[in-house]
Coordinates of C-alpha atoms in Angstrom, one line a residue:
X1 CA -3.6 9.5 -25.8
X2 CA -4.2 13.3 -25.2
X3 CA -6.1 15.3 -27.8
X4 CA -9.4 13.4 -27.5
X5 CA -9.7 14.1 -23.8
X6 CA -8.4 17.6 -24.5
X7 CA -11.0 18.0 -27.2
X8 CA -13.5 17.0 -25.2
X9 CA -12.8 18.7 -21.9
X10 CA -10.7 21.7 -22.4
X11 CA -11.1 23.6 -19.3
X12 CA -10.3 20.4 -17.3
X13 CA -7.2 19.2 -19.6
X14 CA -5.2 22.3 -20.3
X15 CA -4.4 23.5 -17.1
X16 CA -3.5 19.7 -15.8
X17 CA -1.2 19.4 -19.3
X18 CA 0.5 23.0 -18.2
X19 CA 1.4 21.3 -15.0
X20 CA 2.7 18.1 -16.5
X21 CA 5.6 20.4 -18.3
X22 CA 5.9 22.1 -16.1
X23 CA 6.7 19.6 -13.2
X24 CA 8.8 17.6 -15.5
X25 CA 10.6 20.5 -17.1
X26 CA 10.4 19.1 -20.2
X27 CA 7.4 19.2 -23.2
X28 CA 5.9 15.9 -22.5
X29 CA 2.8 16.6 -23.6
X30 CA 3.9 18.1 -27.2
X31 CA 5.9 14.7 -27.8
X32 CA 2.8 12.7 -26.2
X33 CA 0.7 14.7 -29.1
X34 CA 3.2 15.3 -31.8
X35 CA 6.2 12.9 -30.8
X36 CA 7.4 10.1 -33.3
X37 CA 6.3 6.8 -32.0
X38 CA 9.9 6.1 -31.4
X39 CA 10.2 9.2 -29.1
X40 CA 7.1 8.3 -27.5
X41 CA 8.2 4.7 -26.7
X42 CA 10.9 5.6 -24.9
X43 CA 10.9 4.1 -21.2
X44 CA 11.7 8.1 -19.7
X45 CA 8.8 9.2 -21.7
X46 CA 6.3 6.6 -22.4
X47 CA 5.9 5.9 -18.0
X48 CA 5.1 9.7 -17.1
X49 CA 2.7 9.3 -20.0
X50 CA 0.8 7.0 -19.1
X51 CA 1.0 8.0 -15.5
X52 CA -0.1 11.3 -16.6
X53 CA -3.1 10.1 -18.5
X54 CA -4.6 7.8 -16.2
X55 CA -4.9 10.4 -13.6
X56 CA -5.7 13.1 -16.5
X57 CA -8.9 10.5 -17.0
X58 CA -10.0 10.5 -13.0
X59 CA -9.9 14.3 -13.0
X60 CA -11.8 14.3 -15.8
X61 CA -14.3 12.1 -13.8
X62 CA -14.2 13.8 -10.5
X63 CA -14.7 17.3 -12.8
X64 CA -16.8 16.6 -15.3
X65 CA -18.6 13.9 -14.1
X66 CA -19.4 14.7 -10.5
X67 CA -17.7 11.4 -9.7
X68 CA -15.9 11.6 -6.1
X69 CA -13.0 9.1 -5.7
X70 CA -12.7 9.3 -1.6
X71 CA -16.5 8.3 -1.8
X72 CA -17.2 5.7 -4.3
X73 CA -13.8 4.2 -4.2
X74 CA -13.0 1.5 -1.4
X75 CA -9.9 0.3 -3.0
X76 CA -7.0 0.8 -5.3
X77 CA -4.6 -1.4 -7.6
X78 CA -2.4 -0.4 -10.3
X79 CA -0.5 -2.8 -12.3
X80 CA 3.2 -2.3 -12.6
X81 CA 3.6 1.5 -13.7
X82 CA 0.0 1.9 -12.6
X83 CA 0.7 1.3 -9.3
X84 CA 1.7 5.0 -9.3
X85 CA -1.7 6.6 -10.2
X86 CA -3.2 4.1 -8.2
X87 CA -1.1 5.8 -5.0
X88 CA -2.5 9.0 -6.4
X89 CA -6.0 8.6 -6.2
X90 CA -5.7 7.1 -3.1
X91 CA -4.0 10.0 -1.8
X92 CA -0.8 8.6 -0.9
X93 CA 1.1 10.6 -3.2
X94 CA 0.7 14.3 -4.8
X95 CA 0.6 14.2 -8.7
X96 CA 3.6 16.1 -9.0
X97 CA 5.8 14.5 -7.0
X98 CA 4.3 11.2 -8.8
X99 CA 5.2 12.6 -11.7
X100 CA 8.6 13.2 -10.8
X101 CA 9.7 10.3 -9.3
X102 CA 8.1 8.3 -12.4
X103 CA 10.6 10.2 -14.9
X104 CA 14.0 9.4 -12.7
X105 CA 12.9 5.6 -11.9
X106 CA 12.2 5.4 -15.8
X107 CA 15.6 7.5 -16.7
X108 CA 17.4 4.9 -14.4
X109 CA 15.6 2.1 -16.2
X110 CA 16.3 3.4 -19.3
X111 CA 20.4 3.4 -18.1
X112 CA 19.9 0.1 -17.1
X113 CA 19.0 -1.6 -20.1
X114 CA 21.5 0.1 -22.1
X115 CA 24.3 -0.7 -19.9
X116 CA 23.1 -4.4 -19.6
X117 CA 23.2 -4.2 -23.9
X118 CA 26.5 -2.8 -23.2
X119 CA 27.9 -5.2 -21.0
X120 CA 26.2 -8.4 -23.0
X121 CA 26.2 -7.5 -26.3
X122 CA 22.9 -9.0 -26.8
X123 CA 19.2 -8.2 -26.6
X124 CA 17.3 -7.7 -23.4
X125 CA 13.6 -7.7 -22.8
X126 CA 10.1 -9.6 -22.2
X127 CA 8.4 -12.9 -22.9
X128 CA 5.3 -14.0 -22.3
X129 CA 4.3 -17.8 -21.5
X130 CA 0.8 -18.6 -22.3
X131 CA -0.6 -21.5 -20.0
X132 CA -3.1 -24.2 -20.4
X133 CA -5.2 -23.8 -16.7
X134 CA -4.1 -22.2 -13.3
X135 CA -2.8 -25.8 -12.6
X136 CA -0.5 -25.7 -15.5
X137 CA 0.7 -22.1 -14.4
X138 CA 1.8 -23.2 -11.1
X139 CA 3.3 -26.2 -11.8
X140 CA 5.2 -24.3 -14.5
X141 CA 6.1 -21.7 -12.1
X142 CA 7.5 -24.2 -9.9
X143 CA 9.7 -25.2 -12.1
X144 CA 11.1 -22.5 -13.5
X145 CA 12.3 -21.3 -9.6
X146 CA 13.8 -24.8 -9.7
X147 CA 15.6 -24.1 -12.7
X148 CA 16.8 -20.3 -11.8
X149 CA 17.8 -21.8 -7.8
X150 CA 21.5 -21.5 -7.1
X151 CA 22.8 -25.5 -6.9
X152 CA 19.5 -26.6 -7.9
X153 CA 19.7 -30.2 -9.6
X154 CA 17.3 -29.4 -12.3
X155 CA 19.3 -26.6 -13.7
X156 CA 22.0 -26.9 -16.3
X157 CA 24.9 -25.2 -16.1
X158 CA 23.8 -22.0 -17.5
X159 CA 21.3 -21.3 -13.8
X160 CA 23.1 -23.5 -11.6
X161 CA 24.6 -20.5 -9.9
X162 CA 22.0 -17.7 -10.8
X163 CA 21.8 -16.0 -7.7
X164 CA 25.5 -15.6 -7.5
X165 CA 26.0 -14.2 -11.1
X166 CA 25.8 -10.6 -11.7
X167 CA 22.1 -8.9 -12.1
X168 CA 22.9 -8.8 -16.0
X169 CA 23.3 -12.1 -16.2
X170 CA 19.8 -13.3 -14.6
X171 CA 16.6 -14.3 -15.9
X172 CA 13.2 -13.3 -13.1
X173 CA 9.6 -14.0 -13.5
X174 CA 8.7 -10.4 -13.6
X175 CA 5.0 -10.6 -13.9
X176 CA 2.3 -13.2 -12.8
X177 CA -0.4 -11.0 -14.9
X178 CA -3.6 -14.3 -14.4
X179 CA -4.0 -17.9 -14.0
X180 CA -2.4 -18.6 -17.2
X181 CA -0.3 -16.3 -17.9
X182 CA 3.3 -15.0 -17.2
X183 CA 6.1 -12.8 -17.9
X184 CA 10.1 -13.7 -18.1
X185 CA 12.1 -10.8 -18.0
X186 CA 16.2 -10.8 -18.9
X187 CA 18.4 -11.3 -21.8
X188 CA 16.4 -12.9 -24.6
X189 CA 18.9 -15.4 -24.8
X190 CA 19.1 -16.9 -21.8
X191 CA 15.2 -16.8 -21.2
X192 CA 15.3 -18.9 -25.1
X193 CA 18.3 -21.5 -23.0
X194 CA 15.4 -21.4 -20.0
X195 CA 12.7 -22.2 -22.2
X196 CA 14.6 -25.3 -24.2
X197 CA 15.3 -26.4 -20.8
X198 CA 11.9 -26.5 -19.3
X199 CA 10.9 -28.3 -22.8
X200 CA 13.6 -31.0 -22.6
X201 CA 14.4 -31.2 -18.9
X202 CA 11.0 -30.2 -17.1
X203 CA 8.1 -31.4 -19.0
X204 CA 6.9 -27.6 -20.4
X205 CA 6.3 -26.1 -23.2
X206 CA 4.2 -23.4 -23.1
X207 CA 3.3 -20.7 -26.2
X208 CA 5.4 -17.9 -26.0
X209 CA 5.0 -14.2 -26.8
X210 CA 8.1 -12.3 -27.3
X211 CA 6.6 -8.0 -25.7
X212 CA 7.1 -4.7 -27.1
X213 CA 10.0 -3.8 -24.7
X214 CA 13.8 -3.5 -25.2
X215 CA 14.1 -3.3 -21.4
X216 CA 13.7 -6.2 -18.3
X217 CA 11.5 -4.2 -16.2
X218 CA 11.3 -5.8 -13.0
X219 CA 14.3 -7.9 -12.8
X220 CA 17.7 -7.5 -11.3
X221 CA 19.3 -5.5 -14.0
X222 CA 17.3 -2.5 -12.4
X223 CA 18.6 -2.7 -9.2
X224 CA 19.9 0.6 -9.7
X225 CA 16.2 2.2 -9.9
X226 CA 15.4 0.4 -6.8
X227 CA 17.9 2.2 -4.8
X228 CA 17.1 5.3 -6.7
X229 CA 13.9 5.0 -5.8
X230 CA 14.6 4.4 -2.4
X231 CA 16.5 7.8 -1.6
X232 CA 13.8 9.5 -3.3
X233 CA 10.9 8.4 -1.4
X234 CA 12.6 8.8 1.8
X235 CA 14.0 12.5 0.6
X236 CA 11.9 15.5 1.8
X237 CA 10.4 17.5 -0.7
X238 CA 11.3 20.8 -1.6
X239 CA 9.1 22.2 0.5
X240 CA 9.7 20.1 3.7
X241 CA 7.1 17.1 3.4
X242 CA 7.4 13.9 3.4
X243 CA 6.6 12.7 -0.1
X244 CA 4.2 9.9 1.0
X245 CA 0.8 11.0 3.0
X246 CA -0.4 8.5 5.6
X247 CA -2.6 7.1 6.0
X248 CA -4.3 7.3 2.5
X249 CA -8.1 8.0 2.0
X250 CA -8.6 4.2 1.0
X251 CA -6.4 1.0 1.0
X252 CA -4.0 0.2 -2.2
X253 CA -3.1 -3.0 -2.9
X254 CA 0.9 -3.6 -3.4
X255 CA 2.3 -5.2 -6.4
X256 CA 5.1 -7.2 -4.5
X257 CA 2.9 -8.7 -1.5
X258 CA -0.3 -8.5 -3.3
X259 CA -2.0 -7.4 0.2
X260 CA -3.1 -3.4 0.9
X261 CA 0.2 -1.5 2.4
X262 CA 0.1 -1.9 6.2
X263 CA 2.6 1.0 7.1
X264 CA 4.2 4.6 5.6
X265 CA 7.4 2.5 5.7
X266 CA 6.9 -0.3 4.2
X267 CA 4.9 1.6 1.0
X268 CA 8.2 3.3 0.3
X269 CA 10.1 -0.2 0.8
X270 CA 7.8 -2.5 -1.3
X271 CA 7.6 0.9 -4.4
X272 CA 11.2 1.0 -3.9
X273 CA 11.8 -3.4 -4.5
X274 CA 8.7 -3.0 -7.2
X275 CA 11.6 -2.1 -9.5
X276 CA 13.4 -5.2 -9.3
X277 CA 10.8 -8.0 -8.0
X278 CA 7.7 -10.2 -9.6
X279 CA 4.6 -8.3 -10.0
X280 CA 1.7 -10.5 -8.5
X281 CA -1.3 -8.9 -10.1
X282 CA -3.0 -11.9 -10.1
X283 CA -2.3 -12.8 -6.7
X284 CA -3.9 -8.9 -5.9
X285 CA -6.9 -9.6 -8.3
X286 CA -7.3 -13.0 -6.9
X287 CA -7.4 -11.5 -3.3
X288 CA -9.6 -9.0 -3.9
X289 CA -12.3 -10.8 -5.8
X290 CA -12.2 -13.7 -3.2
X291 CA -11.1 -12.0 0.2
X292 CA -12.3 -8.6 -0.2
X293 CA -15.7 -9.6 -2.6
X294 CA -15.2 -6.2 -5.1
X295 CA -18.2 -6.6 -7.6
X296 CA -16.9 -3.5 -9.7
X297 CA -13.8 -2.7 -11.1
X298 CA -12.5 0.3 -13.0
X299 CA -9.9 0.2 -15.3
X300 CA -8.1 4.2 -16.1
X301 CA -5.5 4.6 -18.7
X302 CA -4.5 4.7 -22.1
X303 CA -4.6 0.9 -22.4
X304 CA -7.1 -2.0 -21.4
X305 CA -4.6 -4.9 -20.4
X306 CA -5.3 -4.3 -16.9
X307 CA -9.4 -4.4 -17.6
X308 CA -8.6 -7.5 -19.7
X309 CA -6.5 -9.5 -16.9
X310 CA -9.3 -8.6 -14.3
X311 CA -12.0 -9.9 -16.1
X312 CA -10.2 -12.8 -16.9
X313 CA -9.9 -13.5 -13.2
X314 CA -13.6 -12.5 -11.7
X315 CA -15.1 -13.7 -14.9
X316 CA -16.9 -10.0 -16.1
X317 CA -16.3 -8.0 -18.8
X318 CA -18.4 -5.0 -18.9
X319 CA -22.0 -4.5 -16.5
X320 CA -23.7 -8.1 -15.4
X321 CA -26.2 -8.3 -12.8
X322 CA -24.5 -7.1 -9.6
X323 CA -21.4 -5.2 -10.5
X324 CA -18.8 -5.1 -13.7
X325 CA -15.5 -4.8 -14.6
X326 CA -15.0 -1.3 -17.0
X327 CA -12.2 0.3 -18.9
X328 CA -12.3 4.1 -19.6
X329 CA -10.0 4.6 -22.1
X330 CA -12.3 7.7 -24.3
X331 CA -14.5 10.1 -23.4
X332 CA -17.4 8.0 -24.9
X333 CA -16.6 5.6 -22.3
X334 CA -16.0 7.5 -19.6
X335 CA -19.6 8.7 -19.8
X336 CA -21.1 4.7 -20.1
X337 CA -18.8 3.3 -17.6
X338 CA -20.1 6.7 -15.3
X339 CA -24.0 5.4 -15.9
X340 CA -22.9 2.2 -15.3
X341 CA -21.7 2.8 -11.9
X342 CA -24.9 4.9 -11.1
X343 CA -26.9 2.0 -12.6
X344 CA -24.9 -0.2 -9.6
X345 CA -24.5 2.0 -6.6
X346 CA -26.4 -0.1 -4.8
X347 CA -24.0 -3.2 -5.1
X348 CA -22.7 -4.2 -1.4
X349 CA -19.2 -5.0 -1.4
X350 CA -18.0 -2.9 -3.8

């Protein structure tokens, strides 16, 4: 994820990478550059990584590229981990202390999913259902709540009572990523039992993706990291700040309420339940394109899910006539996406 940006813009790189390990206290970048994919993939090192390298990326920008964030920014959305750099460049959070409380939520997710393993005996992790239209997405949404509701007459015996079982035992609709897609997130049995329900007992049956991840991020089992989280961000620093700045130097969009934070406190609340509650990206995407008319979206970080959902939604991929939807994940595309904004500066409602 590193060495081309390092290779490209040393000066810029190196000393950001010195801070990195040293923040963390431990050689993150050497495992990000050298690290076996299994040592990269774990959840206490793969989230400061990719927190690290999205904001790595805007420095580049604002360095390299004359680009200045406070200026040509007007708003800022990260999805899931992302909502972390996203706090950063909109100056609600210092890098380091970013950095820092990324690592302990992810060490406490990472405890999480191996004491629900522990407890269960069984796997844990992520599925994806793939739906037909928006109207198919809601209505299957819809059902699944009905199905996961405590008493609920469409459940079988397995959810009847989910809210009152322990967090290791529930199933949550962890991500609503676009109008026809969603993520389940629990043990991968019970989210199989959920899925032969909704084929048998509630008229669904939609394709599902199985994800890369041994952990159910954003379900009850991390309740712990939501309380960790909590003391954290209402902790002072070491040097007698509070860790949150407010207000920022642009609006950001929450994952939980899908609307811009309204208050120092309830940023800290909403990062702090982020942990354990449904991620409505497309609810945020949805509300920007149609309430807020953006016309240009940039996607920073390793990866291009969050470009790919967006342009999904708004209907862009790349520059059309009045605005775009980017992702800058290389150097070589950090310097097109940069003429491309140029090329649309004079887009209103950006």
């Amino acid at each position: 994820m590193l060495t081309p940006w390092l290779e490209a813009f040393p000066s810029t790189c190196k000393p950001l990478l010195s801070e990195i390990d040293d923040t963390l206290k431990v050689p993150l970048t050497r495992i990000i550059a050298e690290g076996t994919n299994a040592e990269l993939t774990q959840t206490e090192n793969a989230q400061p990584a990719i927190m690290a390298t999205s904001i790595l990326i805007l420095r580049v920008m604002e360095k390299e590229f004359g680009f200045k964030t406070e200026e040509r920014v007007d708003i800022t959305l990260g999805h899931s981990l992302g909502e972390f750099a996203a706090l950063v460049a909109g100056g609600y959070l210092q890098f380091d202390d970013a950095l820092r409380l990324v690592r302990k939520r992810a060490e406490a997710m990472a405890r999480c999913a191996k004491e629900a393993v522990q407890k269960e005996g069984s796997e844990f992790g992520m599925v994806a259902l793939i739906c037909e239209s928006e109207s198919h997405m809601r209505s299957l949404i819809i059902t699944i709540q009905e199905f996961l509701a405590p008493g609920s007459e469409y459940a079988s015996g397995d959810y009847a009572t989910n809210d009152d079982k322990p967090a290791v035992q529930k199933v949550l609709i962890a991500n609503i990523n676009s109008k026809n897609q969603i993520v389940l997130s629990g043990s991968i049995a019970r989210i199989h039992t959920l899925l032969a329900n909704l084929r048998q007992f509630g008229g669904h049956d939609p394709r599902h993706v199985r994800l890369k991840s041994d952990s159910p991020f954003h379900s009850p089992i991390m309740r712990p990291a939501q309380e960790l989280m909590r003391k954290l961000l209402y902790k002072e620093t070491a040097d007698g700040r509070d860790i949150v700045t407010w207000p920022g130097i642009m609006p950001c969009v929450s994952n939980v309420s899908a609307r811009p934070f309204q208050s120092k406190a309830e940023l800290k609340e909403l990062l702090a339940r982020q942990a354990v509650e449904t991620v409505d990206w497309w609810g945020s995407v949805k509300y920007l394109h149609e309430q807020e008319k953006v016309k240009r979206w940039i996607g920073i970080g390793p990866g291009k899910v969050g470009r790919n959902l967006v342009g999904k939604e708004v209907g862009m991929k790349g520059a059309v006539k009045g605005g775009g939807v980017w992702g800058i994940t290389s150097p070589k595309e950090m310097e097109e996406v940069v003429r491309a904004l140029d090329e649309t500066e004079d887009v209103d409602g950006e």
